[in-house]
Coordinates of C-alpha atoms in Angstrom, one line a residue:
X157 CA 76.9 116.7 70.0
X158 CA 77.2 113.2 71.7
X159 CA 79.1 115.1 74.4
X160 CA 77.7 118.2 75.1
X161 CA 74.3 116.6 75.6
X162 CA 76.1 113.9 77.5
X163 CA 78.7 116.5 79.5
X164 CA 75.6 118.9 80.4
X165 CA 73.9 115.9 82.7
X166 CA 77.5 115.2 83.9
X167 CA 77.6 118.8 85.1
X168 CA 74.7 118.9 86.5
X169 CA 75.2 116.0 89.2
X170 CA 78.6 117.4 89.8
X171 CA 77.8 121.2 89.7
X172 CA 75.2 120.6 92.4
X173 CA 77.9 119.2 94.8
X174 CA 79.2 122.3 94.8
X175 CA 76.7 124.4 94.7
X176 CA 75.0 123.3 97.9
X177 CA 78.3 123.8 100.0
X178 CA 78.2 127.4 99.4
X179 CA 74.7 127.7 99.8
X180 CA 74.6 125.6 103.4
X181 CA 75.0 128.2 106.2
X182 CA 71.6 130.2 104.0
X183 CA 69.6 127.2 104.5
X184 CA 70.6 126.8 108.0
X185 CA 69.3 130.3 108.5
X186 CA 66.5 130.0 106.7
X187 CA 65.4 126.7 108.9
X188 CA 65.5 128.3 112.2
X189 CA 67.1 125.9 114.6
X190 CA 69.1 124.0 112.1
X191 CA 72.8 122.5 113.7
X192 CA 75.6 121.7 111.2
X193 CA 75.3 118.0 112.3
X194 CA 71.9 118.6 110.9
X195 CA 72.6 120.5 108.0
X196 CA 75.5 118.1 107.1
X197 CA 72.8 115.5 106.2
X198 CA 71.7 117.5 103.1
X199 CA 75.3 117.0 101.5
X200 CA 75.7 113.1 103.2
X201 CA 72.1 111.9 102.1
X202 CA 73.4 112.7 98.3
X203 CA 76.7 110.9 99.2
X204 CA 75.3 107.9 100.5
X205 CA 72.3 107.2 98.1
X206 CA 74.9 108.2 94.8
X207 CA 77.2 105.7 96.6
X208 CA 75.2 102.9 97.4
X209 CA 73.1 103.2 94.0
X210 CA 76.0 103.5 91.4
X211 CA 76.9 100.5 90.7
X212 CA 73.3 98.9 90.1
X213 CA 72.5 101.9 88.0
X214 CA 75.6 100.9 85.7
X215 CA 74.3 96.8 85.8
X216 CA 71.0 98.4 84.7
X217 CA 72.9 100.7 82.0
X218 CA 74.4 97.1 80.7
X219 CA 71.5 95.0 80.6
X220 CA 69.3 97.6 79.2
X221 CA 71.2 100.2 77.4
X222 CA 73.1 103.3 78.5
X223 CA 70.8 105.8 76.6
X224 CA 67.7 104.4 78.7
X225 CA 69.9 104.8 81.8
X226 CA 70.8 108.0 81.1
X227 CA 67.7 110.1 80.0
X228 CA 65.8 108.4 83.2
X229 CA 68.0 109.8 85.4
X230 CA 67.9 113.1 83.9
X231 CA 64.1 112.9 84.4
X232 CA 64.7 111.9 88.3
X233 CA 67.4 114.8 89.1
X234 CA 65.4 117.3 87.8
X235 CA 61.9 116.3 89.2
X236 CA 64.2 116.1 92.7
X237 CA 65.9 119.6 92.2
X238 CA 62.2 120.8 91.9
X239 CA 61.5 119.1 95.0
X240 CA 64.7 120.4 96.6
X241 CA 63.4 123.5 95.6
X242 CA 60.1 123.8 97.7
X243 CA 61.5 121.7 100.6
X244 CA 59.1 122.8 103.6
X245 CA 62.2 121.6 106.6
X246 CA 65.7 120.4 106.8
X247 CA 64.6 117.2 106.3
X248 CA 62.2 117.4 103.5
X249 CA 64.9 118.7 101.9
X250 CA 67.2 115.8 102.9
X251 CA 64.7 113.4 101.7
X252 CA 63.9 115.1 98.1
X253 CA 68.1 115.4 97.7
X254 CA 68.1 111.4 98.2
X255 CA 66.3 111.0 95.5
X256 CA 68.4 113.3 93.3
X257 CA 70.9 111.1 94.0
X258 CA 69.5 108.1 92.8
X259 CA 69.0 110.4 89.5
X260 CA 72.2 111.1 89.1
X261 CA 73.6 107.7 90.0
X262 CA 71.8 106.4 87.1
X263 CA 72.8 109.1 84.7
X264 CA 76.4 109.2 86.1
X265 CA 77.8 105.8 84.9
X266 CA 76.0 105.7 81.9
X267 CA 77.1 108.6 80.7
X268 CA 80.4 107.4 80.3
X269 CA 79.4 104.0 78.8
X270 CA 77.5 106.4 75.8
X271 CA 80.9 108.8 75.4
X272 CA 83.2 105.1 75.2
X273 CA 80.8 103.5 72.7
X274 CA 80.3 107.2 70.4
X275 CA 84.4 107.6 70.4
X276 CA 86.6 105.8 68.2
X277 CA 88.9 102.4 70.2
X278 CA 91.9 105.0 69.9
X279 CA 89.8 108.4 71.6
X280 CA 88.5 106.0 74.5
X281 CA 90.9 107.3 76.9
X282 CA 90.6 111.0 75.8
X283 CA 86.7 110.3 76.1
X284 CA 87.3 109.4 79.4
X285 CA 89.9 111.9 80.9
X286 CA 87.1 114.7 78.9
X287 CA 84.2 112.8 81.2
X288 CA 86.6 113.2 84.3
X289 CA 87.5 116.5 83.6
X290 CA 83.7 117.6 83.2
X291 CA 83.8 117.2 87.3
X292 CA 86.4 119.7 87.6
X293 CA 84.6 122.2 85.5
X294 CA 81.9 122.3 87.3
X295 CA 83.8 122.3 90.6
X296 CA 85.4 125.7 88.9
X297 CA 81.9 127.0 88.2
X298 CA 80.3 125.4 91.2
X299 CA 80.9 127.9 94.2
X300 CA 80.5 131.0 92.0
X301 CA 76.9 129.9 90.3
X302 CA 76.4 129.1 94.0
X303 CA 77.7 132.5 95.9
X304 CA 75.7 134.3 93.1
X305 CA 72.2 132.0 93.2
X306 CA 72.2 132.3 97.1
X307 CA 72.4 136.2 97.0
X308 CA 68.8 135.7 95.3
X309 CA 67.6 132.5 97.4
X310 CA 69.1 129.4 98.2
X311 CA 66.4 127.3 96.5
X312 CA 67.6 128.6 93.3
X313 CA 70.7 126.1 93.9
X314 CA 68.6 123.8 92.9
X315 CA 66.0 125.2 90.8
X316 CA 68.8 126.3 88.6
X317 CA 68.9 122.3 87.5
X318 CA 65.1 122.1 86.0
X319 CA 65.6 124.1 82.7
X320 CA 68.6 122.4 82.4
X321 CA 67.6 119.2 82.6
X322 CA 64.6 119.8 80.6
X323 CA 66.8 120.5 78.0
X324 CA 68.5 117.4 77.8
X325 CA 65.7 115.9 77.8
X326 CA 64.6 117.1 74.7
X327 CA 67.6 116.7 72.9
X328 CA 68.5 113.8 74.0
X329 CA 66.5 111.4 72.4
X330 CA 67.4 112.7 68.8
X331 CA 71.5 112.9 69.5
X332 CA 72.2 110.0 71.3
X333 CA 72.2 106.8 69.6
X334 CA 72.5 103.8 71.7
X335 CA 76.0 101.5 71.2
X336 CA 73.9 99.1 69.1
X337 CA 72.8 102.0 67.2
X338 CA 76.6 103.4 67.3
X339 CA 78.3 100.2 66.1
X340 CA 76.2 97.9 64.6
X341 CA 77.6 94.4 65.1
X342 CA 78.8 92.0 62.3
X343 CA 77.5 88.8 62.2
X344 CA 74.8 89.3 65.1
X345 CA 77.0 90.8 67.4
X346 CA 80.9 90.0 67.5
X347 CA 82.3 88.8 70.8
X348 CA 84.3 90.9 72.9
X349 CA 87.7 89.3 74.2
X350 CA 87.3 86.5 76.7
X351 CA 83.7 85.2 75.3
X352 CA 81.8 88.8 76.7
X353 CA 79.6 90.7 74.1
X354 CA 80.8 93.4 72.4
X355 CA 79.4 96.9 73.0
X356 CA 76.6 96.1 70.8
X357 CA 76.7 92.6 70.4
X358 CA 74.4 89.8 71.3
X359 CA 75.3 87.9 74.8
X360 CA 77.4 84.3 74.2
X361 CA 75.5 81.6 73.5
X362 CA 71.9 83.2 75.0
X363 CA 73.3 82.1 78.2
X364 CA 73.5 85.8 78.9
X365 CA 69.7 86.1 78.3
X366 CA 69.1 84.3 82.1
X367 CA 72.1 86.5 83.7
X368 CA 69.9 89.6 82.5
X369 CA 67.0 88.2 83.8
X370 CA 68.3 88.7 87.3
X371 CA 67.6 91.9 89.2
X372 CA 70.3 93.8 90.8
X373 CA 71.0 93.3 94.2
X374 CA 69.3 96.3 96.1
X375 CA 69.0 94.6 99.5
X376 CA 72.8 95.0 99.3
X377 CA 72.5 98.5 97.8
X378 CA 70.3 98.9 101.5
X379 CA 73.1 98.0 103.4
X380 CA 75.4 99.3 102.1
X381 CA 73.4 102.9 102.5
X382 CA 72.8 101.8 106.5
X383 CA 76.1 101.1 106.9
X384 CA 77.6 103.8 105.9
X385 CA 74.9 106.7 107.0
X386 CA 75.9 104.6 110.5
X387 CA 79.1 105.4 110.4
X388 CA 78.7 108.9 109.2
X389 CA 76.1 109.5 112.4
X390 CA 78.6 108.5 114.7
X391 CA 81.1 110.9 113.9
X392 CA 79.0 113.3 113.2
X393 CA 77.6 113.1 116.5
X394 CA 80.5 112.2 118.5
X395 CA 80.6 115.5 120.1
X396 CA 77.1 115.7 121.1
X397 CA 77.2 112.2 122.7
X398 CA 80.8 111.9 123.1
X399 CA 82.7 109.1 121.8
X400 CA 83.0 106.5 124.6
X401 CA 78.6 106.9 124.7
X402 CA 76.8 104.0 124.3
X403 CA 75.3 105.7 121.2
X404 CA 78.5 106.2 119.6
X405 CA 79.9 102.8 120.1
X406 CA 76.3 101.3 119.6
X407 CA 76.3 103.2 116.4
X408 CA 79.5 102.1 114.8
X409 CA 79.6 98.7 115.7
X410 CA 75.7 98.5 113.8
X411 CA 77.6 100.0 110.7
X412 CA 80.5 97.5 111.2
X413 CA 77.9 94.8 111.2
X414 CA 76.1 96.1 108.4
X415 CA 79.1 96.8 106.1
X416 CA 80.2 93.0 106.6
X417 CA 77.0 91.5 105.7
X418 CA 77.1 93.6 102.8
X419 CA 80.2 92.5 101.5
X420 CA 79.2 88.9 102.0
X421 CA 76.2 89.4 100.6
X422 CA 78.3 91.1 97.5
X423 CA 80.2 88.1 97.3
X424 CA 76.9 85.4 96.9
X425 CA 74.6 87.4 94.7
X426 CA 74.8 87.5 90.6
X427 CA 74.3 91.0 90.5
X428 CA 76.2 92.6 93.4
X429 CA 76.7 96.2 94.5
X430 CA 80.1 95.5 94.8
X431 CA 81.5 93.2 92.1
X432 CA 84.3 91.2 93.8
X433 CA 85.7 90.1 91.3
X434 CA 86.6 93.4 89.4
X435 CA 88.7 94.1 92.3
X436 CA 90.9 91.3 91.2
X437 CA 91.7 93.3 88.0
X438 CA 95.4 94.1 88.6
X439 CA 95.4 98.3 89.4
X440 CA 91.6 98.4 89.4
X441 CA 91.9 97.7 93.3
X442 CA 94.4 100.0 94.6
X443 CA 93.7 103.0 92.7
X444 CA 89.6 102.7 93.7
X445 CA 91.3 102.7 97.5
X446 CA 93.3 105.9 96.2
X447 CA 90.4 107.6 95.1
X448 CA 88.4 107.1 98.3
X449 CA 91.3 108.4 100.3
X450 CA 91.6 111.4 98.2
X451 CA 87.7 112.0 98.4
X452 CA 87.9 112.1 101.6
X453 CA 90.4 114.9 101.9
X454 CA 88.7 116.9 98.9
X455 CA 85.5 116.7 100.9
X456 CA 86.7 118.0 104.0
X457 CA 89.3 120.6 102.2
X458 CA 86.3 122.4 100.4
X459 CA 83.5 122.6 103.3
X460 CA 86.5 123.8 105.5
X461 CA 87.1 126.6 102.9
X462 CA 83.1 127.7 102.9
X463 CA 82.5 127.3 106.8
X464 CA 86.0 129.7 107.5
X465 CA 84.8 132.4 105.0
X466 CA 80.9 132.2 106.0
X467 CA 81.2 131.9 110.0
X468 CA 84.8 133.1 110.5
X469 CA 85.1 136.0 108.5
X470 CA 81.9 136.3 107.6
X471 CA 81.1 136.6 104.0
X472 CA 79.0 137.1 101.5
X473 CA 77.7 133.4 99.7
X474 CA 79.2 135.5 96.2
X475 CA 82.1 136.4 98.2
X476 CA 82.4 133.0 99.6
X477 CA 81.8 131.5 96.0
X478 CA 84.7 134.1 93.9
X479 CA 87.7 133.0 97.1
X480 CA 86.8 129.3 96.4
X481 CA 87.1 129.2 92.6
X482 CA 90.6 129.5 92.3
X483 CA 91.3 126.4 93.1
X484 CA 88.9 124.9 91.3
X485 CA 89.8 127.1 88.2
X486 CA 93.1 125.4 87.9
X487 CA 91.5 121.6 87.9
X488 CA 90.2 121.5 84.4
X489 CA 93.4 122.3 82.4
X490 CA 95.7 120.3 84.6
X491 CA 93.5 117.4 84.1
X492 CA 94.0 117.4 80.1
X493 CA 97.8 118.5 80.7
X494 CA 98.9 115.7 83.0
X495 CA 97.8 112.8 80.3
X496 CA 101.0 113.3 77.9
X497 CA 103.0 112.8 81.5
X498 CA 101.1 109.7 83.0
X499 CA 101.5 108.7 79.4
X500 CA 105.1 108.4 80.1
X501 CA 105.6 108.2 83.7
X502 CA 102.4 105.8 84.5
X503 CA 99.4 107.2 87.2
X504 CA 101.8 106.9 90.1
X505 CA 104.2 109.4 90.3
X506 CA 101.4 112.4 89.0
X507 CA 98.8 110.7 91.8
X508 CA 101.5 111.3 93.9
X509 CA 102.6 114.5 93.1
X510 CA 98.9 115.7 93.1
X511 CA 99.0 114.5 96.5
X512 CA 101.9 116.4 97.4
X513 CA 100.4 119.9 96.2
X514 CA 97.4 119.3 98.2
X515 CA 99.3 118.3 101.2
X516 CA 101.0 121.2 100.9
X517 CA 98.1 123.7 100.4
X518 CA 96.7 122.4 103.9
X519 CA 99.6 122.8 105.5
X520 CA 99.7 126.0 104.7
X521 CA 96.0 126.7 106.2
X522 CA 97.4 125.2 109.0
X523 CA 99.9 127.4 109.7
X524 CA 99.1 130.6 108.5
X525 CA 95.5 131.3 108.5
X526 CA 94.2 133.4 110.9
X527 CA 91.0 135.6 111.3
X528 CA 93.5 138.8 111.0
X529 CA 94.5 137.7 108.5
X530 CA 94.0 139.0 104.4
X531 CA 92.8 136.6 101.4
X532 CA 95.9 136.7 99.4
X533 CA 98.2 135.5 102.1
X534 CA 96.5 133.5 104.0
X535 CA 93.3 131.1 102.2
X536 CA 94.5 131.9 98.2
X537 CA 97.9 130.5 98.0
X538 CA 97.1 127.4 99.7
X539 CA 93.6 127.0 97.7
X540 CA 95.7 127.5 94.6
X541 CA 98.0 124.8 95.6
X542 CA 95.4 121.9 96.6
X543 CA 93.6 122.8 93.1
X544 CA 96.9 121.5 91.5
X545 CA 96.8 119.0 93.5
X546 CA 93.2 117.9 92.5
X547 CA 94.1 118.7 89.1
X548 CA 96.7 115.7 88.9
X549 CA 95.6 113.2 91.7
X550 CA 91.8 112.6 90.6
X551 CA 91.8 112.0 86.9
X552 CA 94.8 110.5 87.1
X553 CA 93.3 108.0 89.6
X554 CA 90.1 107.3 87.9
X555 CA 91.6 107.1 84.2
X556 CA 94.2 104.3 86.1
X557 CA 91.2 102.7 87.6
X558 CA 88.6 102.9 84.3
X559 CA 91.8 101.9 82.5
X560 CA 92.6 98.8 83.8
X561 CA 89.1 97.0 83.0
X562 CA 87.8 95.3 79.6
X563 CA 85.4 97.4 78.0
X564 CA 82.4 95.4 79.1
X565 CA 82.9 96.4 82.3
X566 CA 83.2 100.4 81.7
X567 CA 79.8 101.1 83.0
X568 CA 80.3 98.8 86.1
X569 CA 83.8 99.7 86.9
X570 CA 83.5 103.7 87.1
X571 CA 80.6 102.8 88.9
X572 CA 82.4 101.2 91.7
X573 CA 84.9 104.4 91.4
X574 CA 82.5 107.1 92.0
X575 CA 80.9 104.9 94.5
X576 CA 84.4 104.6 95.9
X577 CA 84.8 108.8 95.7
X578 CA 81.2 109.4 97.5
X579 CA 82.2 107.2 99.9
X580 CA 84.9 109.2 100.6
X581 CA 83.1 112.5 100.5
X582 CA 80.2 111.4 103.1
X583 CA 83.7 110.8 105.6
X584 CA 85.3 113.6 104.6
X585 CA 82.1 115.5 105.6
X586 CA 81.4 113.4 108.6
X587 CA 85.2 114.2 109.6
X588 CA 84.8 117.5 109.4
X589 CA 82.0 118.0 111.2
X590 CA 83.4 115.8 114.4
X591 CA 86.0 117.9 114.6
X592 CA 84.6 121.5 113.7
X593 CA 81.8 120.8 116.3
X594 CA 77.9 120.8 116.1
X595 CA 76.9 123.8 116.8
X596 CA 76.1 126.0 113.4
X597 CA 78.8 128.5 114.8
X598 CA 82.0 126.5 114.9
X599 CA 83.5 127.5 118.5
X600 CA 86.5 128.4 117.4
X601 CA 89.8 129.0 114.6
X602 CA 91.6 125.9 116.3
X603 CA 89.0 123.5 115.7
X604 CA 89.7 123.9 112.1
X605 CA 93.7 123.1 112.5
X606 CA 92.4 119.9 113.9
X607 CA 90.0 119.6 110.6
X608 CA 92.9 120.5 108.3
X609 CA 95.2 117.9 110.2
X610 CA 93.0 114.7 109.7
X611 CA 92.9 116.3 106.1
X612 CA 96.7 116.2 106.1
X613 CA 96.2 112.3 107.4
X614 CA 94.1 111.3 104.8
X615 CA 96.0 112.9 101.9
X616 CA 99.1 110.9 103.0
X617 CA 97.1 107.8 103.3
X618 CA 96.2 108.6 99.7
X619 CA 99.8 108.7 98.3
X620 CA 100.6 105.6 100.2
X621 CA 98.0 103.6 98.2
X622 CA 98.8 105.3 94.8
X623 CA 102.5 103.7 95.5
X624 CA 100.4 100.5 94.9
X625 CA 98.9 101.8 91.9
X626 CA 100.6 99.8 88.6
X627 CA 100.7 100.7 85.3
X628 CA 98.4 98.5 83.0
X629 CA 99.8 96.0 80.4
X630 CA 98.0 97.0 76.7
X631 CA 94.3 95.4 76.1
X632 CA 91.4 96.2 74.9
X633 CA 90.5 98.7 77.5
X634 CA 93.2 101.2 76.3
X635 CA 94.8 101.8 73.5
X636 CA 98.7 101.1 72.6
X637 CA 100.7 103.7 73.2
X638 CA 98.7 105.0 76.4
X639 CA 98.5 103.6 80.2
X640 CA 97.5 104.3 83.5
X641 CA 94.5 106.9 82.5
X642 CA 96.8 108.6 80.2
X643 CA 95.3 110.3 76.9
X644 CA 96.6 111.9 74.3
X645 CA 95.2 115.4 74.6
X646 CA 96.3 116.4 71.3
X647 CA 93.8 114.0 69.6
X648 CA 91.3 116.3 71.5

């Protein structure tokens, strides 16, 4: 019960990814005037403010509990989706999708901290890879529900999300039970290796008691969001005002600026956005690099699929929505099959593998699709093989990631990983965009080989950091017996 009440708020923040990118060339129809530069913002805003606000959100989900976290930011996504809803302009709508995000940034990390404390130590991982897996479900579902809410109106994208979350929200409350709740401690709360509390316990010493008196650090979260809203405006208008403009080059070296004084600022306050020092956690590092390499091609991949079937073949949102599943389709099962193998092998190899599908499915865009040509042998074979390649590369990365912390730091760590993979999608958008063009028409079929190329790029930037990617000695964060993200799916 934990789960599904748990998995239905997961699905929603994820599902709505999805569903927007389907819907995106109705809305620029329906707001008269609309570029895709302009457009783009509706999917960056959500990027940036998920990005920049994960990470407090899980500090918040520590120091207060994960259930509070959790059913708060249920209430804020689907307050925002109504907003969404009745949007009056592009950027009304941009506005009201910011603060879905800050919804589902609080109900994203805390999600998993409830699933981690509910499971048994030896279903932790299987827990995990079942919470990583929720993502590709609703990818699978995503640009259907989208293709066939759009034929009706594109508001019900979002509208779609208010019965839902009303739902939780009254179940909630009676099925969840907080970690203290979950696992009373012994004693007055048992320590957790290395002097931390226990999920549950009471903090060391009451020295804890001051740490959770400070607030987190949302000056950093700021700049972190300027910084990298700056960076995706100058690509995004790089063709507008050409990339040796004073705007372009003004624009990126602000984000530069900002992005440094974030990280110093990250590395002075007690509450970061970005805790420093859980990138010293041997693996945590490279495979949080890995997964914001691989976001960035996923990103890119799957607008690139909606824009060639709505402005180059011109089809149907449901239309759209049935040749994009697929891929997706294929994500879910391969995410629970590849455990038993990263089990044995480590993350690596299967990251890499993953990697080489989905190189291998653009590619194939890139050399065979054409507007003359059909479905089957042109967009299908290639979006079947970068949904294997989804499939192993991105639970395989986070599960190496979320694997490599102590358990105290589960909320906090797949924080910074998701912050890490909407980094990544807000560039692969951005990307995109520079290279397709402004206009809401892109000009032409070969402005989408130069899309699928820096696609390419970025996918083998993404293998070259999962060769960095090491395989966990046993702690307390995983199990014996399983490494690297691994489960064992049988347990399941």
């Amino acid at each position: 019960m934990v789960f599904a009440v748990v998995a239905a708020g997961v699905a929603m923040a994820n599902l709505d990814v999805f569903i927007v990118n389907v819907a995106l060339p109705d809305v620029g129809r329906h707001f008269t005037g609309a570029s895709l530069s302009s457009l783009s913002w509706i999917l960056n805003a959500y990027a940036v403010v998920f990005a920049a606000l994960l990470v407090p959100a899980g500090r918040f989900a520590d120091r207060t509990g994960p259930k509070r976290a959790y059913l708060g930011g249920i209430a804020v996504f689907t307050v925002a989706s109504a907003l969404c809803a009745v949007a009056p302009n592009v950027w009304s709508l941009v506005g009201a999708r910011a603060v879905q995000a800050a919804g589902a940034a609080f109900l994203t990390p805390s999600s998993l901290a409830l699933l981690v404390a509910a499971a048994p130590p030896a279903r932790r991982l299987a827990a995990v890879r079942a919470w990583t897996a929720m993502s590709g479900l609703a990818a699978a579902l995503g640009p259907v529900a989208g293709g066939l809410l759009t034929q009706l109106d594109w508001r019900w994208v979002f509208l779609v999300n208010v019965p839902a979350g009303i739902a939780v929200l009254l179940a909630g409350p009676r099925v969840i039970r907080s970690p203290a709740q979950a696992a009373a401690p012994a004693q007055g709360g048992a320590l957790a290796q290395g002097g931390a509390p226990a999920q549950g316990g009471a903090p060391a010493q009451g020295g804890a008691l001051a740490a959770r008196a400070v607030r987190p650090d949302l000056a950093g979260a700021g700049l972190l969001t300027a910084g990298i809203a700056a960076l995706a405006l100058a690509l995004v208008k790089s063709n507008d005002w050409g990339w040796g403009s004073g705007g372009v080059i003004g624009t990126l070296v602000a984000a530069a600026v900002l992005l440094v004084l974030f990280v110093h600022r990250s590395a002075r306050h007690p509450e970061p956005v970005l805790p420093l020092r859980l990138l010293r956690v041997p693996g945590f590092a490279p495979a949080s690099v890995a997964n914001l390499l691989f976001a960035v091609a996923f990103a890119a991949m799957l607008l690139s699929a909606v824009l060639w079937c709505r402005q180059v073949w011109h089809w149907s949102a449901l239309r759209t929505g049935l040749a994009i599943a697929p891929g997706p389709l294929m994500v879910p099962g391969l995410a629970v099959g590849a455990g038993p193998l990263a089990r044995r092998t480590g993350a690596a190899p299967i990251a890499i593998a993953g990697c080489a599908a989905f190189a291998a499915g653009i590619a194939w865009w890139t050399w065979m699709m054409n507007p003359d040509d059909g479905y089957a042998a042109g967009m299908l074979p290639g979006m079947l093989l970068t949904g294997v390649g989804v499939g192993l590369a991105l639970p395989t990365l986070v599960g190496a990631a979320v694997s490599a912390l102590p358990p105290r730091d589960f909320s906090t760590g797949s924080g910074m990983v998701t912050m890490a993979r909407q980094i990544g999608t807000v560039l692969g958008v951005a990307m995109l965009i520079a290279a397709l063009g402004s206009d809401a028409a892109p000009g032409g079929v070969g402005a989408f080989d130069d899309g699928w190329r820096l696609v390419l790029l970025a996918t083998l930037a993404t293998a070259a950091a999962c060769l960095l990617v090491r395989r966990p000695r046993p702690s307390a964060a995983a199990p014996p017996g399983d490494s690297a993200g691994s489960v064992q799916v049988e347990e399941m």
